[in-house]
Short mmCIF file of C-alpha atoms in Angstrom, two decimals:
data_model
loop_
_atom_site.label_atom_id
_atom_site.label_comp_id
_atom_site.label_asym_id
_atom_site.label_seq_id
_atom_site.Cartn_x
_atom_site.Cartn_y
_atom_site.Cartn_z
CA MET A 12 32.81 -16.49 5.11
CA LYS A 13 32.75 -20.31 6.07
CA GLU A 14 35.71 -19.65 8.20
CA SER A 15 33.18 -16.66 10.36
CA LEU A 16 30.22 -18.83 10.06
CA LEU A 17 32.51 -21.98 11.48
CA HIS A 18 33.99 -19.16 14.64
CA TYR A 19 30.37 -17.92 15.08
CA ARG A 20 29.08 -21.44 15.77
CA LYS A 21 31.91 -22.43 17.97
CA GLY A 22 31.68 -19.18 19.93
CA TYR A 23 35.13 -17.30 19.98
CA VAL A 24 36.11 -14.01 22.46
CA LEU A 25 38.19 -10.87 21.43
CA VAL A 26 41.29 -10.35 24.04
CA GLU A 27 43.54 -7.50 24.66
CA ALA A 28 46.82 -7.81 25.73
CA CYS A 29 49.10 -5.58 27.28
CA HIS A 30 53.45 -6.40 27.34
CA PRO A 31 55.77 -4.26 26.14
CA SER A 32 57.79 -7.96 23.89
CA PRO A 33 55.04 -9.75 22.58
CA GLU A 34 57.23 -11.61 20.60
CA ARG A 35 57.83 -14.51 23.15
CA PHE A 36 54.18 -14.84 23.74
CA LEU A 37 52.99 -15.59 20.34
CA ASN A 38 56.01 -17.57 19.60
CA MET A 39 54.35 -19.87 22.63
CA CYS A 40 51.23 -20.04 21.21
CA SER A 41 52.32 -20.90 17.88
CA TYR A 42 53.98 -23.90 19.27
CA HIS A 43 50.89 -24.62 21.71
CA GLY A 44 49.07 -24.77 19.10
CA ILE A 45 46.71 -22.17 19.97
CA HIS A 46 44.85 -20.45 16.81
CA ILE A 47 44.87 -16.71 17.23
CA TYR A 48 43.37 -15.33 14.30
CA ASP A 49 42.50 -11.24 13.69
CA LEU A 50 45.36 -10.24 15.10
CA GLU A 51 46.32 -5.71 15.37
CA MET A 52 48.52 -4.17 17.30
CA ARG A 53 47.65 -0.26 18.68
CA GLU A 54 50.23 0.78 20.38
CA ASP A 55 51.27 -1.70 22.86
CA LYS A 56 48.54 -3.59 23.18
CA LEU A 57 47.77 -6.78 21.56
CA PHE A 58 44.33 -6.77 20.12
CA MET A 59 43.30 -11.08 18.81
CA LYS A 60 40.36 -12.56 18.13
CA MET A 61 40.09 -16.57 19.53
CA ASP A 62 38.09 -19.43 20.59
CA VAL A 63 36.81 -20.63 23.65
CA PRO A 64 38.81 -24.00 23.51
CA ASP A 65 42.21 -22.02 22.90
CA PHE A 66 41.23 -19.43 25.69
CA LEU A 67 40.44 -21.69 27.92
CA ARG A 68 44.33 -22.70 27.40
CA LEU A 69 45.84 -19.16 27.41
CA ARG A 70 45.69 -18.51 31.13
CA PRO A 71 49.18 -20.68 32.00
CA LEU A 72 51.32 -19.27 29.01
CA CYS A 73 50.51 -15.65 30.03
CA ARG A 74 51.20 -16.29 33.98
CA LYS A 75 54.45 -17.35 32.04
CA CYS A 76 55.24 -14.59 30.17
CA ARG A 77 53.96 -11.86 32.37
CA ILE A 78 51.75 -10.70 30.07
CA CYS A 79 48.63 -9.16 31.27
CA PHE A 80 45.49 -9.81 29.18
CA ARG A 81 41.36 -9.35 29.53
CA VAL A 82 38.35 -10.29 27.70
CA ARG A 83 36.57 -7.56 25.45
CA GLU A 84 33.76 -8.75 23.83
CA LYS A 85 32.25 -12.65 24.01
CA ARG A 86 30.50 -13.07 20.50
CA GLY A 87 29.01 -16.62 19.14
CA LEU A 88 25.90 -19.05 19.51
CA PRO A 89 26.97 -20.32 22.87
CA PHE A 90 27.36 -16.82 24.50
CA PHE A 91 24.48 -15.43 22.62
CA PHE A 92 21.76 -18.34 24.09
CA TYR A 93 24.14 -18.52 27.70
CA ARG A 94 22.77 -14.11 27.65
CA ASN A 95 18.98 -15.54 26.67
CA LYS A 96 18.26 -18.68 28.95
CA LYS A 97 15.95 -16.33 30.83
CA ARG A 98 13.82 -16.00 28.05
CA LYS A 99 11.00 -18.93 27.60
CA ALA A 100 9.32 -17.15 25.09
CA PHE A 101 12.47 -16.02 23.15
CA LEU A 102 13.59 -19.60 23.00
CA ALA A 103 10.22 -21.10 22.52
CA GLY A 104 9.32 -19.23 19.76
CA ILE A 105 13.14 -20.20 18.28
CA PHE A 106 12.10 -23.95 18.21
CA LEU A 107 8.32 -23.49 16.89
CA GLY A 108 10.03 -21.34 14.25
CA SER A 109 12.30 -24.19 13.46
CA ALA A 110 9.22 -26.65 13.46
CA LEU A 111 6.86 -23.91 11.34
CA LEU A 112 10.24 -24.30 8.78
CA TYR A 113 10.71 -27.56 8.77
CA ILE A 114 6.86 -28.61 8.41
CA MET A 115 6.55 -25.63 5.35
CA SER A 116 9.49 -27.20 3.26
CA GLY A 117 7.58 -30.50 2.78
CA HIS A 118 4.82 -28.45 1.06
CA ILE A 119 4.71 -26.97 -2.63
CA TRP A 120 4.74 -23.56 -2.69
CA ASN A 121 5.59 -22.17 -6.23
CA ILE A 122 4.07 -23.36 -9.19
CA HIS A 123 6.74 -21.97 -11.98
CA ILE A 124 5.82 -22.62 -16.02
CA GLU A 125 8.50 -22.02 -18.83
CA GLY A 126 8.12 -22.44 -22.38
CA ASN A 127 4.35 -21.92 -22.99
CA HIS A 128 3.16 -19.56 -25.42
CA LYS A 129 -0.04 -20.58 -26.97
CA ASN A 130 -1.61 -21.64 -23.52
CA SER A 131 -0.63 -18.53 -20.83
CA THR A 132 0.60 -19.60 -17.73
CA PRO A 133 -3.38 -18.50 -15.93
CA VAL A 134 -5.10 -21.02 -18.21
CA ILE A 135 -2.84 -23.84 -16.93
CA LEU A 136 -2.89 -23.22 -13.36
CA GLU A 137 -6.38 -22.90 -13.16
CA PHE A 138 -6.07 -26.35 -15.48
CA LEU A 139 -3.95 -27.97 -12.33
CA GLU A 140 -6.36 -26.41 -10.27
CA SER A 141 -8.99 -28.25 -11.58
CA GLN A 142 -6.45 -31.50 -10.91
CA LYS A 143 -6.03 -30.58 -7.09
CA ILE A 144 -2.54 -29.25 -7.68
CA THR A 145 -2.27 -26.03 -5.73
CA HIS A 146 0.02 -23.87 -3.78
CA GLY A 147 0.57 -25.45 -0.06
CA ILE A 148 -0.59 -29.11 -1.51
CA PRO A 149 2.22 -30.87 0.44
CA ILE A 150 4.72 -32.78 -1.78
CA ARG A 151 3.84 -36.58 -1.52
CA LYS A 152 0.76 -35.79 -2.68
CA VAL A 153 2.81 -34.68 -5.90
CA SER A 154 2.92 -37.45 -8.71
CA CYS A 155 4.88 -35.32 -11.91
CA SER A 156 4.07 -38.38 -13.81
CA GLU A 157 0.94 -37.74 -13.86
CA ILE A 158 0.80 -33.69 -14.24
CA ALA A 159 2.84 -34.03 -17.15
CA ALA A 160 -0.17 -36.78 -18.52
CA ALA A 161 -2.12 -34.76 -17.59
CA VAL A 162 -1.26 -31.42 -19.20
CA ARG A 163 -0.56 -33.75 -22.84
CA GLN A 164 -3.83 -35.00 -22.39
CA ASN A 165 -5.62 -31.74 -21.85
CA PHE A 166 -3.40 -29.35 -24.48
CA PRO A 167 -3.42 -31.13 -27.43
CA ASP A 168 -0.92 -28.90 -29.44
CA VAL A 169 1.75 -29.69 -26.31
CA THR A 170 4.14 -32.59 -27.73
CA TRP A 171 6.26 -32.33 -24.32
CA VAL A 172 6.06 -31.62 -20.48
CA SER A 173 8.38 -32.25 -18.00
CA ALA A 174 7.69 -31.91 -13.99
CA LYS A 175 10.10 -32.09 -11.29
CA ILE A 176 10.39 -30.72 -7.46
CA VAL A 177 13.32 -29.06 -6.56
CA GLY A 178 13.01 -27.97 -3.60
CA THR A 179 9.41 -26.11 -2.85
CA ARG A 180 9.35 -25.62 -6.70
CA LEU A 181 7.01 -27.48 -8.82
CA MET A 182 8.95 -26.79 -12.29
CA LEU A 183 7.40 -27.42 -15.35
CA THR A 184 8.79 -26.81 -18.72
CA ILE A 185 6.30 -27.16 -21.92
CA GLN A 186 7.57 -27.50 -25.36
CA GLU A 187 4.01 -26.97 -27.83
CA ASN A 188 4.02 -27.24 -31.90
CA PRO A 189 3.10 -23.58 -33.82
CA GLU A 190 3.14 -25.71 -36.64
CA LYS A 191 -0.06 -27.45 -35.28
CA GLU A 192 -2.58 -24.96 -35.63
CA ILE A 193 -0.96 -23.22 -38.50
CA LEU A 194 -1.56 -26.88 -40.51
CA GLU A 195 -4.97 -26.88 -39.06
CA LEU A 196 -6.10 -23.87 -40.23
CA VAL A 197 -4.84 -24.06 -43.66
CA GLN A 198 -7.17 -27.27 -44.11
CA GLU A 199 -9.79 -26.03 -42.59
CA GLU A 200 -10.01 -22.91 -45.29
CA GLU A 201 -12.56 -23.24 -48.20
CA PRO A 202 -12.30 -22.04 -51.82
CA CYS A 203 -12.31 -18.27 -51.73
CA SER A 204 -11.46 -15.22 -54.46
CA LEU A 205 -10.27 -11.79 -52.84
CA ILE A 206 -12.16 -9.16 -53.68
CA ALA A 207 -11.18 -5.36 -52.99
CA PRO A 208 -12.88 -3.56 -49.99
CA VAL A 209 -12.21 -0.24 -51.08
CA SER A 210 -11.13 1.71 -54.34
CA GLY A 211 -8.08 2.49 -55.60
CA LYS A 212 -5.56 1.95 -57.60
CA ILE A 213 -3.23 -1.28 -57.79
CA VAL A 214 0.76 -0.68 -57.26
CA GLU A 215 1.71 -3.65 -56.78
CA ILE A 216 0.32 -7.43 -57.41
CA VAL A 217 2.01 -10.52 -56.13
CA THR A 218 0.42 -13.73 -56.47
CA LYS A 219 0.39 -16.97 -54.45
CA ARG A 220 -2.26 -18.93 -55.00
CA GLY A 221 -4.90 -18.34 -57.55
CA VAL A 222 -5.45 -16.44 -60.93
CA PRO A 223 -5.36 -12.67 -61.11
CA GLN A 224 -7.96 -10.54 -62.76
CA ILE A 225 -5.74 -7.21 -61.73
CA PHE A 226 -2.73 -5.75 -62.76
CA PRO A 227 -0.27 -2.68 -61.52
CA GLY A 228 -1.59 0.36 -62.87
CA ASP A 229 -5.23 -0.44 -62.80
CA ALA A 230 -8.07 1.26 -60.87
CA CYS A 231 -10.45 -0.96 -58.87
CA GLU A 232 -13.82 -0.53 -57.32
CA LYS A 233 -14.81 -1.38 -53.91
CA GLY A 234 -16.04 -5.14 -54.51
CA ASP A 235 -14.25 -5.32 -57.92
CA LEU A 236 -12.46 -9.24 -57.83
CA LEU A 237 -8.92 -9.46 -57.45
CA VAL A 238 -7.67 -11.93 -57.51
CA SER A 239 -10.00 -15.66 -58.13
CA GLY A 240 -9.92 -18.83 -56.53
CA CYS A 241 -11.18 -20.69 -59.64
CA ILE A 242 -8.56 -22.53 -61.62
CA ASP A 243 -9.12 -23.65 -65.17
CA ILE A 244 -7.30 -26.25 -66.33
CA LYS A 245 -6.84 -27.01 -70.27
CA ASN A 246 -5.85 -29.80 -72.48
CA ASP A 247 -3.46 -29.33 -75.59
CA SER A 248 -6.52 -28.07 -77.81
CA GLN A 249 -7.01 -24.94 -74.94
CA GLU A 250 -10.25 -26.62 -73.91
CA VAL A 251 -11.16 -26.26 -70.37
CA ILE A 252 -11.30 -30.13 -68.83
CA ARG A 253 -12.27 -29.64 -65.22
CA THR A 254 -11.81 -26.31 -62.57
CA GLU A 255 -9.85 -26.75 -59.33
CA TYR A 256 -10.78 -24.38 -56.53
CA VAL A 257 -7.88 -22.55 -54.42
CA THR A 258 -7.67 -20.33 -51.69
CA ALA A 259 -6.32 -17.55 -52.97
CA GLN A 260 -3.74 -15.28 -51.51
CA ALA A 261 -1.74 -12.78 -52.89
CA ASP A 262 -0.22 -9.46 -51.41
CA ILE A 263 -1.64 -6.45 -53.13
CA LEU A 264 -0.55 -2.94 -52.65
CA LEU A 265 -3.97 -0.55 -52.88
CA GLU A 266 -3.12 3.15 -53.28
CA ARG A 267 -6.14 5.74 -52.30
CA SER A 268 -6.96 8.68 -50.68
CA ILE A 269 -8.50 9.57 -47.73
CA SER A 270 -10.42 13.08 -46.55
CA TYR A 271 -8.59 14.09 -43.11
CA GLU A 272 -10.61 17.22 -40.91
CA ASP A 273 -10.01 18.45 -37.63
CA SER A 274 -10.62 21.39 -35.93
CA PHE A 275 -10.45 23.65 -32.09
CA PRO A 276 -10.79 26.74 -30.61
CA LEU A 277 -7.68 28.63 -29.52
CA VAL A 278 -9.88 29.35 -26.28
CA HIS A 279 -9.06 26.46 -24.28
CA GLU A 280 -8.47 26.29 -20.21
CA GLU A 281 -5.53 24.96 -18.45
CA LYS A 282 -5.15 23.61 -15.31
CA GLU A 283 -2.65 25.34 -12.68
CA PHE A 284 -1.66 23.39 -10.31
CA THR A 285 -1.50 24.93 -6.45
CA GLY A 286 0.89 22.62 -5.11
CA GLU A 287 -1.30 21.50 -2.39
CA SER A 288 -2.10 17.23 -2.31
CA ARG A 289 -3.01 14.83 -0.14
CA SER A 290 -2.10 11.31 -0.22
CA SER A 291 -3.38 8.16 1.25
CA ILE A 292 -2.56 4.24 2.39
CA GLY A 293 -4.92 1.60 2.23
CA VAL A 294 -4.90 -1.99 2.10
CA TRP A 295 -7.18 -4.44 0.33
CA ALA A 296 -7.97 -7.78 2.48
CA GLY A 297 -10.16 -9.59 0.12
CA SER A 298 -13.83 -7.73 0.07
CA CYS A 299 -12.21 -5.70 3.26
CA PHE A 300 -10.68 -2.54 2.92
CA ALA A 301 -9.47 -0.03 5.56
CA GLU A 302 -7.40 3.10 4.38
CA THR A 303 -5.97 6.23 5.87
CA GLY A 304 -5.46 10.14 4.93
CA PHE A 305 -8.13 11.66 2.67
CA LEU A 306 -9.19 12.60 6.90
CA GLN A 307 -10.67 15.54 5.79
CA LYS A 308 -12.93 16.83 2.64
CA LYS A 309 -11.18 19.79 0.57
CA GLN A 310 -13.07 21.80 -1.64
CA GLY A 311 -12.14 21.84 -5.24
CA GLU A 312 -10.75 20.96 -8.51
CA SER A 313 -7.92 17.36 -8.54
CA ASP A 314 -6.44 15.08 -10.75
CA LEU A 315 -6.48 11.66 -8.64
CA CYS A 316 -3.23 9.06 -8.87
CA VAL A 317 -4.36 5.79 -7.78
CA GLU A 318 -1.41 2.39 -8.14
CA GLN A 319 -2.06 -0.89 -6.43
CA TRP A 320 0.35 -3.24 -5.72
CA PRO A 321 -0.73 -7.51 -4.78
CA LEU A 322 1.67 -9.55 -3.11
CA TYR A 323 3.11 -12.42 -3.95
CA LEU A 324 4.81 -15.21 -1.80
CA THR A 325 6.20 -16.81 -4.92
CA GLU A 326 6.17 -16.56 -8.24
CA ASN A 327 2.82 -17.31 -9.08
CA PHE A 328 0.88 -17.27 -5.46
CA ARG A 329 -0.89 -14.47 -5.16
CA LEU A 330 -2.03 -13.58 -1.48
CA PRO A 331 -5.28 -11.86 -0.75
CA ILE A 332 -3.47 -8.88 0.01
CA THR A 333 -3.36 -5.38 -2.17
CA ILE A 334 -1.45 -2.61 -0.82
CA GLN A 335 -3.19 1.34 -1.94
CA LYS A 336 -1.77 4.62 -2.55
CA LYS A 337 -3.79 7.74 -3.69
CA VAL A 338 -2.32 10.67 -4.31
CA GLU A 339 -4.82 13.79 -4.66
CA HIS A 340 -3.01 17.18 -6.36
CA PHE A 341 -5.71 20.06 -6.55
CA TYR A 342 -5.11 22.60 -9.24
CA THR A 343 -7.21 25.99 -10.62
CA LYS A 344 -8.77 26.84 -14.14
CA LYS A 345 -7.41 29.33 -15.77
CA GLU A 346 -8.91 31.09 -19.73
CA GLU A 347 -5.29 30.64 -21.87
CA ILE A 348 -5.34 31.92 -25.89
CA TYR A 349 -3.88 30.00 -28.86
CA THR A 350 -1.05 31.65 -30.26
CA LYS A 351 -0.57 31.20 -33.93
CA SER A 352 2.01 29.45 -33.71
CA GLU A 353 1.05 27.19 -30.78
CA ALA A 354 -2.24 26.06 -32.67
CA LYS A 355 -0.07 24.77 -35.65
CA GLN A 356 2.07 22.79 -33.68
CA LEU A 357 -0.72 21.15 -32.07
CA ALA A 358 -2.82 20.98 -34.71
CA LEU A 359 1.00 19.16 -36.45
CA GLN A 360 0.47 16.99 -33.22
CA LYS A 361 -3.12 15.92 -33.77
CA MET A 362 -2.25 14.88 -37.36
CA GLU A 363 1.09 13.14 -36.71
CA SER A 364 -1.01 11.11 -33.89
CA PHE A 365 -3.53 9.81 -36.69
CA HIS A 366 -0.49 8.64 -38.60
CA ARG A 367 1.03 6.18 -36.14
CA LYS A 368 -2.56 5.50 -35.77
CA LEU A 369 -2.61 4.50 -39.10
CA ILE A 370 0.92 3.04 -39.71
CA GLU A 371 -0.47 0.56 -36.31
CA LYS A 372 -2.61 -1.11 -39.12
CA GLY A 373 -0.06 -1.60 -41.28
CA VAL A 374 -0.84 1.76 -43.82
CA GLN A 375 2.22 3.33 -45.47
CA ILE A 376 1.38 7.52 -46.10
CA TYR A 377 2.42 8.21 -49.60
CA GLN A 378 1.96 12.10 -49.49
CA ASN A 379 0.00 14.80 -47.09
CA ASN A 380 -2.24 17.37 -48.56
CA VAL A 381 -3.84 18.40 -45.56
CA THR A 382 -3.54 22.52 -44.50
CA ILE A 383 -3.80 24.57 -41.75
CA GLU A 384 -5.50 27.32 -41.40
CA THR A 385 -5.78 29.45 -38.35
CA ASP A 386 -8.56 32.51 -37.10
CA GLU A 387 -9.54 34.44 -34.61
CA ARG A 388 -11.20 31.83 -33.54
CA ILE A 389 -10.61 28.17 -34.49
CA CYS A 390 -7.52 26.12 -35.93
CA ARG A 391 -8.76 24.05 -38.86
CA SER A 392 -7.12 21.03 -40.37
CA GLN A 393 -8.14 20.63 -43.56
CA GLY A 394 -7.50 18.14 -46.71
CA THR A 395 -6.33 14.55 -48.30
CA ILE A 396 -3.97 11.92 -47.10
CA ILE A 397 -2.23 9.70 -50.09
CA ILE A 398 -1.87 6.21 -48.17
CA ARG A 399 -1.01 2.34 -49.83
CA GLU A 400 -2.22 -0.24 -48.00
CA TYR A 401 -2.47 -4.31 -47.78
CA VAL A 402 -6.05 -5.20 -48.91
CA GLY A 403 -7.55 -8.83 -49.72
CA GLU A 404 -11.28 -8.93 -48.41
CA LYS A 405 -12.09 -13.13 -48.87
CA VAL A 406 -15.64 -14.35 -50.55
CA PRO A 407 -16.62 -17.96 -50.69
CA VAL A 408 -16.01 -19.40 -54.73
CA SER A 409 -19.11 -20.70 -55.66
CA MET A 410 -18.81 -24.34 -56.95
CA GLU A 411 -19.92 -25.80 -60.36
CA PRO A 412 -20.42 -29.00 -61.42
CA ALA A 413 -17.17 -30.60 -63.21
CA PRO A 414 -18.10 -31.69 -66.87
CA ALA A 415 -17.20 -34.69 -67.42
CA GLU A 416 -14.07 -35.69 -69.23
CA ARG A 417 -14.38 -36.56 -72.68
CA THR A 418 -12.79 -40.06 -74.23
CA ILE A 419 -11.54 -41.26 -77.35
CA LEU A 420 -14.80 -42.88 -77.91
CA ASP A 421 -16.62 -39.57 -77.32
CA GLU A 422 -14.76 -37.94 -79.90
CA SER A 423 -14.84 -41.08 -82.39
CA ALA A 424 -18.85 -40.66 -82.09
CA SER A 425 -18.70 -36.99 -82.87
CA HIS A 426 -17.22 -37.89 -85.92
#
């Protein structure tokens, strides 16, 4: 590849030579240092490529060997510029394009941020914009050390920042401290207890901090105390000498039943697409919009699908241009009736969708007691679902003043 570009820059010619015995000609070319490449033999003709300086030395050798040759093609930059020397606008465009490329290479056109998790890229870009670091800023006005110091100062959870310029890219590598936020949250938590937000039966309880007030197999009502945040510290005589208040923490698995009811009519309307559709292409340029298509209004109901593609010059440099495509599919409505099997299948799908929503919330489906009944008009699903979920609602602990500690003198005075 590199050699081909070198030949193209210097210019080369494709030569056709005719001789019944070309061995002497090739030997003389080798002796005189004439470089030939891409040599090909077709019947009694030789096709070869050579650079322009070697071609200019070829004529005496061909006369001596009595070989006929002619130039088939001239390729390369010298011949390209020679053919276009009268096209002044074209040559001016080349020089202007080169000058524009040189000027544009002195600006930042891509700001790349990596390593950030808690602080999103748009937030950091907005902060950089407030510091006048934007796309298109000259490279000479960018100080990597100042940018790194400003990011560390504005984002306390950022422990390390590396800023460097690679070509026309400003690359920020950020390292965050996720433990700092967790420690702050733990420190800000006030003493509390855990109560039951709903009624049910305790299946499992694993206490991490606090005193459990209920055990597996016990039933509880809404508002019952599950884990207390008050820990009584007792002496050897089992007397309470003081009370410590902590943030209660526990994994409490509770079992309860919820009701499920759903119904839908068997008679329904179905969409029957006619196969007719129309589309349009539009362009948003800022707040201006231009669209082609949808020239004539058609009667009838339709589904409209809209897709948009914003244009980006670089990774985070969005242009104020958005391409939009609309496709409208026409249909007619017709009345249909579900069969019993279709209605049951649809009811099961709705129930599975309800189960998925519960599972997404961390709920376990333990037992399903829902029955599906279908008559001539309605399909009805009704029953209960037994679920298991982790519960525990935090309530503040009412702190009482600590009793005065008894000393040896107090005990002797009492006796």
